[in-house]
CSV table of C-alpha atoms and ligand atoms in Angstrom, one decimal:
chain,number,residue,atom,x,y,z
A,1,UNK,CA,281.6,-76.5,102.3
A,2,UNK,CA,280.1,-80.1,101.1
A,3,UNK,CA,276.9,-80.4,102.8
A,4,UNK,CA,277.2,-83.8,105.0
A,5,UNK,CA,274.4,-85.3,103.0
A,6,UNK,CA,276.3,-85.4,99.5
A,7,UNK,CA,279.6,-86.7,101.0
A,8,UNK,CA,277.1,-89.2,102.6
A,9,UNK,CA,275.5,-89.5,98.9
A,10,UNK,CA,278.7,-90.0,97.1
A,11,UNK,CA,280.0,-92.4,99.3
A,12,UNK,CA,277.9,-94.8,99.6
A,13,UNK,CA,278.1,-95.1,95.9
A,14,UNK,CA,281.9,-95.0,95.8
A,15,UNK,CA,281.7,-91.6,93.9
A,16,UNK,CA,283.9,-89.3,96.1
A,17,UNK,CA,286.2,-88.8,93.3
A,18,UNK,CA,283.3,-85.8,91.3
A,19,UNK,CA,284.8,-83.6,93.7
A,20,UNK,CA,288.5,-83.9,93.4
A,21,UNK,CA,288.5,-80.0,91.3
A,22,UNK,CA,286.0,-79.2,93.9
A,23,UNK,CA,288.6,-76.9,95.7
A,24,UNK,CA,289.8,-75.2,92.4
A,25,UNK,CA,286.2,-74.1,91.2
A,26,UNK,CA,284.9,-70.8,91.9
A,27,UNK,CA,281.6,-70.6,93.8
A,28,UNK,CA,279.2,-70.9,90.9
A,29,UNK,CA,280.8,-73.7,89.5
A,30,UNK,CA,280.6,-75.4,93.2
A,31,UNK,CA,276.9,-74.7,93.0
A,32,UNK,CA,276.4,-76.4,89.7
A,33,UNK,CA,278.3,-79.7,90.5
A,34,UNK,CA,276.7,-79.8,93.9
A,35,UNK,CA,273.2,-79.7,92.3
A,36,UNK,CA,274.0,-81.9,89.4
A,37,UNK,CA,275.1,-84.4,92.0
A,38,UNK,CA,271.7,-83.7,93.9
A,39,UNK,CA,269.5,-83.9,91.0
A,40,UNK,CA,271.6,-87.7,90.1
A,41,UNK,CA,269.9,-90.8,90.6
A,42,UNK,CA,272.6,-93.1,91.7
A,43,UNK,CA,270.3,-95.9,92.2
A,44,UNK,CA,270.8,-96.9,88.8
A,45,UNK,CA,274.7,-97.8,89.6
A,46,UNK,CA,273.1,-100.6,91.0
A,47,UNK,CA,272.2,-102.3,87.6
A,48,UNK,CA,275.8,-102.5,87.1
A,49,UNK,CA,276.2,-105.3,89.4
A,50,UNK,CA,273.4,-107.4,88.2
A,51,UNK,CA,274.5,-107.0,84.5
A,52,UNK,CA,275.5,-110.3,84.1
A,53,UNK,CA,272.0,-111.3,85.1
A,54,UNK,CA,270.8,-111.4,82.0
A,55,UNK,CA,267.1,-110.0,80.6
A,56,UNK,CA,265.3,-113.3,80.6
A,57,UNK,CA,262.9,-113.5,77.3
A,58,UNK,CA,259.6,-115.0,77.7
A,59,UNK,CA,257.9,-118.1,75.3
A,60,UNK,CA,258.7,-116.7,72.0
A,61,UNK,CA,256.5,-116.8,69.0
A,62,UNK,CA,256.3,-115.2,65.6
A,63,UNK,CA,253.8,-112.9,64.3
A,64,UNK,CA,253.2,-112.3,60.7
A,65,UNK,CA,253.3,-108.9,59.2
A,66,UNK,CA,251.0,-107.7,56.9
A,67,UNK,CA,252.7,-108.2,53.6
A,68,UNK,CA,253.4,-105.5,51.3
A,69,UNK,CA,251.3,-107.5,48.5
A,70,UNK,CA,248.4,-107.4,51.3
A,71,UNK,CA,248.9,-103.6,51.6
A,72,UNK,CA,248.9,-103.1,47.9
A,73,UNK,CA,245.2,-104.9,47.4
A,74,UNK,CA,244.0,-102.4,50.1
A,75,UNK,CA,246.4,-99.5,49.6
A,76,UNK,CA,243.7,-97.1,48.4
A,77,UNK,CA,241.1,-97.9,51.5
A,78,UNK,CA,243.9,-97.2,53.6
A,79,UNK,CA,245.5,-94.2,52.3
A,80,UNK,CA,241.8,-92.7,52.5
A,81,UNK,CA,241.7,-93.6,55.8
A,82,UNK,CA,244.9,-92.4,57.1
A,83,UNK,CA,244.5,-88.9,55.0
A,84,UNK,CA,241.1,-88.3,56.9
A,85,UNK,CA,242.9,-89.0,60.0
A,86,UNK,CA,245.3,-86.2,58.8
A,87,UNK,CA,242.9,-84.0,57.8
A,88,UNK,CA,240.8,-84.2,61.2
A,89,UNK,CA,243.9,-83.4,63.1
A,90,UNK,CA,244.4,-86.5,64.3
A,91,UNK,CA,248.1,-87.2,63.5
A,92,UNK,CA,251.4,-85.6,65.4
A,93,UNK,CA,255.0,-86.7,64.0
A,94,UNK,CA,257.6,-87.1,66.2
A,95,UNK,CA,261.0,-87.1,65.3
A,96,UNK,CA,263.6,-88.5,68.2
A,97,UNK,CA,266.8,-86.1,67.4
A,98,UNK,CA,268.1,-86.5,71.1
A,99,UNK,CA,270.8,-89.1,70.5
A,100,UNK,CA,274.2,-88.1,70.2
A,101,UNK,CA,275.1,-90.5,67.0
A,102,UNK,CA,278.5,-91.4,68.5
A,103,UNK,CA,279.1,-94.2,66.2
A,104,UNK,CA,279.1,-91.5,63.6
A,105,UNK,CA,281.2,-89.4,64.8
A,106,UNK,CA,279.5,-86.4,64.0
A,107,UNK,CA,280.0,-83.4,66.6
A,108,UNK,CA,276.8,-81.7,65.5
A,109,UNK,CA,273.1,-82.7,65.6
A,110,UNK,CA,273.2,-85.6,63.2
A,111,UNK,CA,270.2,-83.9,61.5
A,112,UNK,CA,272.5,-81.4,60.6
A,113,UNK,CA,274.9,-83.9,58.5
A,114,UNK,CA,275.3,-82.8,54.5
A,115,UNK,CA,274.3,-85.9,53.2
A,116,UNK,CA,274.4,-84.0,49.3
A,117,UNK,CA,277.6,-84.6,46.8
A,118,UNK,CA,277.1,-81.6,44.4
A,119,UNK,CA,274.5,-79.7,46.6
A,120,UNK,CA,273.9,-79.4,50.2
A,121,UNK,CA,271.3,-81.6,51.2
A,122,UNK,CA,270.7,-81.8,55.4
A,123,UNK,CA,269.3,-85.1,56.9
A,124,UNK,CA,266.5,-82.6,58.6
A,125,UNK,CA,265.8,-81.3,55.4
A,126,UNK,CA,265.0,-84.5,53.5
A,127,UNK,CA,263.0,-85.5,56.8
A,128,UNK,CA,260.9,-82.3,56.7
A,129,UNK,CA,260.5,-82.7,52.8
A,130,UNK,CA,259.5,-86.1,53.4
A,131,UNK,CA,256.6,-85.2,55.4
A,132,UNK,CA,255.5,-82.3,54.0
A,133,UNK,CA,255.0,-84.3,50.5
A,134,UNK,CA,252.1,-85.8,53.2
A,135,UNK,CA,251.1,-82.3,53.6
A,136,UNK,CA,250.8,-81.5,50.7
A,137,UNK,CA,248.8,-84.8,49.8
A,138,UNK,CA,246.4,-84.4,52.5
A,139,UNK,CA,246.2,-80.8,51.8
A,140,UNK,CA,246.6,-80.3,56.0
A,141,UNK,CA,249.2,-79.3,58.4
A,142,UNK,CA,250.5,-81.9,61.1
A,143,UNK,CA,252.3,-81.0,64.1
A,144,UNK,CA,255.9,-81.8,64.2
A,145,UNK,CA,257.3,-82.4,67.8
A,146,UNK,CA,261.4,-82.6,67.9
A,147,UNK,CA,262.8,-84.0,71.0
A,148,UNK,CA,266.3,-82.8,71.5
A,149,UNK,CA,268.5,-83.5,74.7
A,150,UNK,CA,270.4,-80.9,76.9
A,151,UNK,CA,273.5,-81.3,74.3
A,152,UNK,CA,272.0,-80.6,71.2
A,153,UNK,CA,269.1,-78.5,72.0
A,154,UNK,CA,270.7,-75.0,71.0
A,155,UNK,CA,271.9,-76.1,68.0
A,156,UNK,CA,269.1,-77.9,66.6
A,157,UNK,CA,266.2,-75.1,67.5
A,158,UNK,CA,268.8,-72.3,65.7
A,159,UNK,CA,270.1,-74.2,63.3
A,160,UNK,CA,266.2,-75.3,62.0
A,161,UNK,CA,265.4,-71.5,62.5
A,162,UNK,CA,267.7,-70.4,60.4
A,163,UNK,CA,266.6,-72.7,57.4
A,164,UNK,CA,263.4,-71.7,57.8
A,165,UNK,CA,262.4,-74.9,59.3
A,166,UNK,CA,263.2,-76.1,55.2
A,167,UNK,CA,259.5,-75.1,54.3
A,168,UNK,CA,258.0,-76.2,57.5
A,169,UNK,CA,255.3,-74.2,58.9
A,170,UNK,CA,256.8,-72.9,61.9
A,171,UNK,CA,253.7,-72.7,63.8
A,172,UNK,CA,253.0,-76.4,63.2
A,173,UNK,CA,257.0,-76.9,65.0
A,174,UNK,CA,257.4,-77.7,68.3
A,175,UNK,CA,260.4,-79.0,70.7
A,176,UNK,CA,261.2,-80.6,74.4
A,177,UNK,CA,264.0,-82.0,75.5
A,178,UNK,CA,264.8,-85.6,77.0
A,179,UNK,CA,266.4,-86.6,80.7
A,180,UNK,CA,269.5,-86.9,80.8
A,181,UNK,CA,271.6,-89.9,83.1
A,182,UNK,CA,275.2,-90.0,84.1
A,183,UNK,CA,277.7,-91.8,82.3
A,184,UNK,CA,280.5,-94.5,84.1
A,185,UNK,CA,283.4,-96.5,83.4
A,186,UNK,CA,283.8,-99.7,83.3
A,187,UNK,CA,284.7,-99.8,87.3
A,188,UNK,CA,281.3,-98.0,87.7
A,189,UNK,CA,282.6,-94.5,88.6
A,190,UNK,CA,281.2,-91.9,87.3
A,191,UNK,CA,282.9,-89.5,84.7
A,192,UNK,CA,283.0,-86.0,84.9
A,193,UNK,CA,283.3,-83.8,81.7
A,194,UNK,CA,284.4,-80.4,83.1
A,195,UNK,CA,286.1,-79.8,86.4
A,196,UNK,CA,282.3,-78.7,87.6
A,197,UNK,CA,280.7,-80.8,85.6
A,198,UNK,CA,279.4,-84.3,85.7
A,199,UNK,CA,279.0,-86.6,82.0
A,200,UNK,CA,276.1,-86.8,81.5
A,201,UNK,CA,274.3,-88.4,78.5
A,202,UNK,CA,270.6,-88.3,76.8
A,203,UNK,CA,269.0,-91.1,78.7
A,204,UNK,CA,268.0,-93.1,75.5
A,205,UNK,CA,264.8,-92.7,72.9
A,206,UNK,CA,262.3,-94.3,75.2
A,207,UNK,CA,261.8,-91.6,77.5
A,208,UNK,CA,260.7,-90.0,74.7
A,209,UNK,CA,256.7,-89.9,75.7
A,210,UNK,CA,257.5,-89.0,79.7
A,211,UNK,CA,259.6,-85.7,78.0
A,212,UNK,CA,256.6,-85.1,76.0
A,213,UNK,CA,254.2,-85.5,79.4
A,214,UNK,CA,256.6,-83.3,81.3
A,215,UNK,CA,256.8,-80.7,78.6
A,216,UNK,CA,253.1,-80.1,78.9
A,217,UNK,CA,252.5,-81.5,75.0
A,218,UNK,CA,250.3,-83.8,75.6
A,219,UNK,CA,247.9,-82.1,77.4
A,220,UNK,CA,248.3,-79.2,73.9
A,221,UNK,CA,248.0,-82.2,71.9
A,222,UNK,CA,244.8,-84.1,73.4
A,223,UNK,CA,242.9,-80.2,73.1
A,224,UNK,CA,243.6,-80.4,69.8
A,225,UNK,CA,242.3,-84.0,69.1
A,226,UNK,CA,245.3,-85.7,68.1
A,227,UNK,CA,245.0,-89.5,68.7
A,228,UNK,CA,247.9,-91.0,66.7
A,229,UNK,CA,251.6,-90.7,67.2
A,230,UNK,CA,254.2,-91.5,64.4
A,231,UNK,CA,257.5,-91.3,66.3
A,232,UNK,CA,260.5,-91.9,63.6
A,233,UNK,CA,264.6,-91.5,63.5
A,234,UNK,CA,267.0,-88.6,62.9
A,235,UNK,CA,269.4,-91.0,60.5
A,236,UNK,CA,267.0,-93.0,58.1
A,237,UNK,CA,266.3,-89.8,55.3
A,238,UNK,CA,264.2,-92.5,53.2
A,239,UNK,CA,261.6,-93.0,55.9
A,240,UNK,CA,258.1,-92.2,54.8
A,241,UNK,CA,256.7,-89.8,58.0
A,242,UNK,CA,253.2,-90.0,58.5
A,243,UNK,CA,252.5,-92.0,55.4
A,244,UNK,CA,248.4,-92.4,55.8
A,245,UNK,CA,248.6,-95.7,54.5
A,246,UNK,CA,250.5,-97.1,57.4
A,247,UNK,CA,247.9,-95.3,59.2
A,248,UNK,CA,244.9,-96.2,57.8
A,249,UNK,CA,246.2,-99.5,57.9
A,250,UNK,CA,246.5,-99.3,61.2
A,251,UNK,CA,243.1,-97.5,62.1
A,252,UNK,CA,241.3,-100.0,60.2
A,253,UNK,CA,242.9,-103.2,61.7
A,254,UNK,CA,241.8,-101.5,65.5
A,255,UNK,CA,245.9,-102.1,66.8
A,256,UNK,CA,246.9,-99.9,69.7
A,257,UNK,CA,250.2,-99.8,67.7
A,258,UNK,CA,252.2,-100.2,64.5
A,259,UNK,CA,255.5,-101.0,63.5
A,260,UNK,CA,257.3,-100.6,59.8
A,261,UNK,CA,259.1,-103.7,59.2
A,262,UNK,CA,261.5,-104.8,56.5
A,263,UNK,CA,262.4,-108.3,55.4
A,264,UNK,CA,265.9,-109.5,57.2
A,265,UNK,CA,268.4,-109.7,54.6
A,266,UNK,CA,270.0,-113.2,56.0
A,267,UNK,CA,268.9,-114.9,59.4
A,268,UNK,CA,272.1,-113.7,61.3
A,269,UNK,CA,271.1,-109.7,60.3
A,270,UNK,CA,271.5,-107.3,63.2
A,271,UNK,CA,268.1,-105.7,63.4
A,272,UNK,CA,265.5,-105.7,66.3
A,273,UNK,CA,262.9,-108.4,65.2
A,274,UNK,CA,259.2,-108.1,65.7
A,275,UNK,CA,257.3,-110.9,67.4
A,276,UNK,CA,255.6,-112.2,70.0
A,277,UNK,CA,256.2,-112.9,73.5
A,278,UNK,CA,254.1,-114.0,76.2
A,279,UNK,CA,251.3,-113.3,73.3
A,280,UNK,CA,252.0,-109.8,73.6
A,281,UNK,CA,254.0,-108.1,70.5
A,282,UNK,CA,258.1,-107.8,71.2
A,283,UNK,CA,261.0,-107.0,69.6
A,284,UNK,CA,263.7,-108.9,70.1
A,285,UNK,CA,267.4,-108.2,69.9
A,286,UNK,CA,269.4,-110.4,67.1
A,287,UNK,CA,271.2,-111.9,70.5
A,288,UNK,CA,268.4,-112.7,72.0
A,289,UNK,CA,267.2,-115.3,69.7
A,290,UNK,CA,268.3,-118.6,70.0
A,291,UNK,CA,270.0,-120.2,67.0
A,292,UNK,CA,267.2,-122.7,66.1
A,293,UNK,CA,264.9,-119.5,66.1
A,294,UNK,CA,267.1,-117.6,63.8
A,295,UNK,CA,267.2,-120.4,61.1
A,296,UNK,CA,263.2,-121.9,62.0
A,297,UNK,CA,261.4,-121.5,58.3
A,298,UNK,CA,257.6,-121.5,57.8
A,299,UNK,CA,256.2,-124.3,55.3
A,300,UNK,CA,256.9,-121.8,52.0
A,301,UNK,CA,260.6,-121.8,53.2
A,302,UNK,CA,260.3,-118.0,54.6
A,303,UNK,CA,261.9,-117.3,58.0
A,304,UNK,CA,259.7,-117.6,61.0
A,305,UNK,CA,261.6,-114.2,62.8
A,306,UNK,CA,261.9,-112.3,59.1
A,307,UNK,CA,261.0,-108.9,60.2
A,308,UNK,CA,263.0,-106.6,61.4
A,309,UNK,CA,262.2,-102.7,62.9
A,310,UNK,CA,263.6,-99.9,61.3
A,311,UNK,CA,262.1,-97.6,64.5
A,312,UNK,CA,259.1,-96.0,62.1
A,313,UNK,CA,256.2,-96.7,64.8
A,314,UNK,CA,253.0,-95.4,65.1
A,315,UNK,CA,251.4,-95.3,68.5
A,316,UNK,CA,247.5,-94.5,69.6
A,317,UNK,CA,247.8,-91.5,72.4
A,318,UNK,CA,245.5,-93.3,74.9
A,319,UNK,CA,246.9,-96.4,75.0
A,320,UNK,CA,250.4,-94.2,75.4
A,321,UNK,CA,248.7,-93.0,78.4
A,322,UNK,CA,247.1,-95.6,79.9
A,323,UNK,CA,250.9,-97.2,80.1
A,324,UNK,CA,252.9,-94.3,80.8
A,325,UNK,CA,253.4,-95.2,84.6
A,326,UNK,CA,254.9,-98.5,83.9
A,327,UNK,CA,258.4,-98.5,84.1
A,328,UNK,CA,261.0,-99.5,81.3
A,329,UNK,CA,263.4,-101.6,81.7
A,330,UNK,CA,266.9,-99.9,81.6
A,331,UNK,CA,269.5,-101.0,79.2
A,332,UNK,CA,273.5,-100.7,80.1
A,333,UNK,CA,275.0,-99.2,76.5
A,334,UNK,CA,278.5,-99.5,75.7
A,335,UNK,CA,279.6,-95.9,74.5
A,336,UNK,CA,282.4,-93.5,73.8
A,337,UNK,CA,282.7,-91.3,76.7
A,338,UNK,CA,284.9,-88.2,76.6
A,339,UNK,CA,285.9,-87.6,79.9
A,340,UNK,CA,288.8,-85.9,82.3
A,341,UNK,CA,291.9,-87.8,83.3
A,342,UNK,CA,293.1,-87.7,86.5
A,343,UNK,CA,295.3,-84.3,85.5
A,344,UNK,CA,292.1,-82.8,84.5
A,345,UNK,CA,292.8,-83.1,81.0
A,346,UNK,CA,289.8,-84.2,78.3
A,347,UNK,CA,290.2,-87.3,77.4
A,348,UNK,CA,288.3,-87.9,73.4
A,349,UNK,CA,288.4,-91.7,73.4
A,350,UNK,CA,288.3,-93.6,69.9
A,351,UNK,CA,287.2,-96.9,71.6
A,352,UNK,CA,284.3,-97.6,73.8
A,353,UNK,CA,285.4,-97.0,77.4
A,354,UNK,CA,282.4,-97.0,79.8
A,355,UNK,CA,278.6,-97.3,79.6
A,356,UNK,CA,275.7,-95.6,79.1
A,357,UNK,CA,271.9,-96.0,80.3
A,358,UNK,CA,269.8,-96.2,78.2
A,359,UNK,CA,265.6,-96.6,78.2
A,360,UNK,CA,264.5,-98.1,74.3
A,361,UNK,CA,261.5,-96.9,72.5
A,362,UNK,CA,261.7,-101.0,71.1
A,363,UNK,CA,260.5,-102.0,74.9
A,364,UNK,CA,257.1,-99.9,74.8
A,365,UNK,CA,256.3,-102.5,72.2
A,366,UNK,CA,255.3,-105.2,74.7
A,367,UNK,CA,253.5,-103.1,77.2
A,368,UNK,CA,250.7,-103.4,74.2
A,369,UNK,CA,248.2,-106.1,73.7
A,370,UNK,CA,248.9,-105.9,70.3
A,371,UNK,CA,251.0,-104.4,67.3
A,372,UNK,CA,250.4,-104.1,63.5
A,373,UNK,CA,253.6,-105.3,61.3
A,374,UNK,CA,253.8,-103.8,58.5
A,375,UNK,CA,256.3,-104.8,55.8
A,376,UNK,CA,257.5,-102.2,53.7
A,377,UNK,CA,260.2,-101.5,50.9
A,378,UNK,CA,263.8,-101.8,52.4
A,379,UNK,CA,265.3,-100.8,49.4
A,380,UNK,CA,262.6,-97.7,49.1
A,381,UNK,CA,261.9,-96.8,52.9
A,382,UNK,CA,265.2,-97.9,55.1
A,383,UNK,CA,268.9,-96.0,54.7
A,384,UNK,CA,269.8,-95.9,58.4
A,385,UNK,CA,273.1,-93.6,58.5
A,386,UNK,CA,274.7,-95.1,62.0
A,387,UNK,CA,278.5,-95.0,60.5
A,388,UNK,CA,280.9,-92.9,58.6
A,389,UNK,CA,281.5,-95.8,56.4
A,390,UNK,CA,280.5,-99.5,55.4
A,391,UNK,CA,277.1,-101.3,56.6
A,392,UNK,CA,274.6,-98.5,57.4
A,393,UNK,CA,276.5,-95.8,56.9
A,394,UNK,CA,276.5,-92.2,54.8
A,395,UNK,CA,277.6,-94.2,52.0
A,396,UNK,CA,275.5,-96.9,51.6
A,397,UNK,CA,272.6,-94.6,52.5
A,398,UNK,CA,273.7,-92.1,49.5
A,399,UNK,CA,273.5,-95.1,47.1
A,400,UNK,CA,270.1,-96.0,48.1
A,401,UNK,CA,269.2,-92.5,48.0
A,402,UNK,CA,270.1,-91.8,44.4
A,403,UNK,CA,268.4,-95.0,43.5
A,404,UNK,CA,265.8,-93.7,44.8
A,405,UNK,CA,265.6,-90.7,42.3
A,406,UNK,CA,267.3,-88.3,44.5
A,407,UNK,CA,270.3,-86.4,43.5
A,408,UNK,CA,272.6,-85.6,45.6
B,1,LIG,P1,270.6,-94.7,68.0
B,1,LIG,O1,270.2,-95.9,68.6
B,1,LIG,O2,271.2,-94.8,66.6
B,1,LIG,O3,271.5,-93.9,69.0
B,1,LIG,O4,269.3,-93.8,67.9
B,1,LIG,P2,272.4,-92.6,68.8
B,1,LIG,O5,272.7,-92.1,70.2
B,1,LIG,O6,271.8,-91.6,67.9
B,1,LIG,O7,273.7,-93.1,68.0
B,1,LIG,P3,275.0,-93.9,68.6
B,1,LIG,O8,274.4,-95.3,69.0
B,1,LIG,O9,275.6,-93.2,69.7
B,1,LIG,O10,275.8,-94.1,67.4
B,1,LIG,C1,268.2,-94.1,67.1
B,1,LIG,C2,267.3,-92.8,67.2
B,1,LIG,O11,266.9,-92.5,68.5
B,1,LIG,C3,267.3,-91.2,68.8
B,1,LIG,C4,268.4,-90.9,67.8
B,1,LIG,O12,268.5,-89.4,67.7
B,1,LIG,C5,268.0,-91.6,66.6
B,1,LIG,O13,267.0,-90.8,65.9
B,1,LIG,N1,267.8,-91.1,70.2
B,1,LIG,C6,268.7,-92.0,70.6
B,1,LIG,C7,267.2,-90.1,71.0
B,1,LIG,O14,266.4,-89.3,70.6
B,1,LIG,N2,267.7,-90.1,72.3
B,1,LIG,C8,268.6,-90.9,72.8
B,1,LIG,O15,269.0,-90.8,74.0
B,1,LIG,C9,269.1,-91.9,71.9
């Protein structure tokens, strides 16, 4: 039997239909829909129906990055700086592995993706490499956190067990997993995935510091005096993870937080750009600047909104704290859900057919009084792999990888 207070649940939210196998599940599998459905927030249907309102942006304004000339006349300062911060165990990485890379189309952790031609070479293992080059440099361990999400958890902890962590100390490994949120159509109903089970999808990369809070790391990391935070992607194998000069950069110019930034490649380019709002550091969506912003040029003919994330950010641990209880907004994603037809059959769509909710790392931004832009190498630091082919995709991130020195 459905307790009264779940039919009453469901129905006020037009969600009767999670229980049409109800009848045909055995008692364990009634148990786990029922407290799947208990443990839902369906409050956050309600977004669907203001989605046309759209997120109003504040005054706009742009704010210049350090430049990677600047960094070069200071490089050594910095690098010093940042490596002491290393050495005093003052630095955790973060790497966000939690999403499910659907535009990829990749049904394992995308960390686990060959990216090699002739060899294998995993997109984990040139991450860990990446960062222990730093370790080796600084001649100390740094912690590396991996947040994972209820669907790719398993796989990632064996899979990285089995390699050995590629060289990592394991000691100095640690994981949690993200929240999860349910998936909809487009009508707003909710999908299910399994007869007794509801869709349910990682609930974006900026719940990433709450996971971290709720899996008692924090608390592990504050005892052992860690004060910086360099959170970084799964898909961009170029990245440079915990590079003490962004650091030192950053310690030295007092900012709460830091952001790597490349130059746009034209003014239409679809990358998050970093600037102001309201005076207070932003990043703001391609869409959300108006045309006139897109094309505005300073007086040496450079564009005025010219740098854009490549979600490489470096955040100070107290300042994470003394904002964790603000909330986020949350973003409605437009996503490939597999889901169960009405003859309980899964459905694997090859379009987009519902949304997702999603909180964004990008949005912590502006809940700081400030944020250090720093400009770095696109062509040496930024090979996002979102897609199997084209813009951003294994392809073009193997070309810049061999550039780059690496063979593949
Ligand atoms: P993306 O924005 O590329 O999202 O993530 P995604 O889910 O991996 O891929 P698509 O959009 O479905 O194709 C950027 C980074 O944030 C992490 C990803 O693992 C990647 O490192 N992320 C994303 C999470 O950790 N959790 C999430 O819920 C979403």
């Amino acid at each position: 039997m459905v307790a009264q207070s779940i039919i009453d649940k469901l129905s006020q939210y037009d969600q009767l239909h999670l229980l049409k196998f109800y009848d045909d599940l055995t008692a364990s599998q009634q148990e786990h829909l029922l407290s799947q459905i208990e443990r839902i927030d369906f409050s956050l249907l309600d977004l669907l129906q203001n989605r046309q309102a759209k997120s109003v942006k504040g005054k706009l304004a742009p704010l210049n990055a350090l430049t990677i000339a600047e960094i070069a006349a200071n490089k050594e300062v910095y690098r010093e700086l940042g490596l002491t911060a290393i050495r005093q165990h003052q630095v955790a990485a973060i790497l966000l592995a939690g999403g499910q890379g659907t535009r990829l189309g990749f049904e394992k952790p995308k960390g686990m993706l060959n990216v090699g031609i002739d060899r294998t070479l995993y997109l984990f293992q040139l991450l860990i490499g990446n960062l222990l080059e730093v370790v080796q440099e600084a001649a100390a361990w740094l912690p590396l956190y991996i947040m994972t999400s209820e669907k790719n958890h398993q796989d990632t902890m064996e899979f990285l067990a089995e390699q050995n962590y590629f060289g990592y100390q394991k000691e100095y490994v640690f994981f949690f997993q993200q929240e999860m949120a349910p998936s909809v159509a487009y009508d707003g109903k909710i999908y299910l995935e399994k007869p007794d089970e509801i869709s349910l999808s990682p609930n974006g990369n900026g719940g990433w510091f709450t996971s971290l809070q709720k899996a008692g790391l924090v608390r592990q990391m504050k005892q052992q005096g860690v004060k910086w935070l360099n959170i970084f992607s799964v898909d961009n194998p170029l990245q440079r993870i915990a590079d003490p000069v962004f650091i030192g950069a950053t310690v030295q110019q007092q900012c709460f937080c830091a952001a790597k930034v490349v130059k746009k490649t034209e003014p239409q380019e679809h990358v998050g750009v970093l600037c102001l709002e309201d005076d207070k550091p932003s990043i703001v969506e391609y869409y959300e600047l108006t045309e006139e912003l897109i094309h505005s040029r300073d007086a040496k003919g450079d564009l005025l909104y010219n740098w854009g994330v490549i979600l490489n950010y470096l955040f100070q641990l107290e300042k994470l704290e003394a904002i964790s209880d603000q909330q986020l907004p949350l973003h409605i994603v437009e996503k490939k859900i597999p889901y169960l037809d009405e003859n309980g059959i899964c459905i694997e769509p090859k379009q987009p057919n519902g949304y997702k909710f999603e909180l964004l790392v990008l949005d912590m931004i502006h809940l700081m009084e400030n944020c250090l832009s720093f400009e770095v190498e696109r062509e040496k630091e930024f090979a996002p792999i979102k897609n199997p082919t084209g813009v951003d995709s294994l392809e073009s991130a193997r070309k810049l990888l061999q550039q780059n020195g690496i063979e593949l």
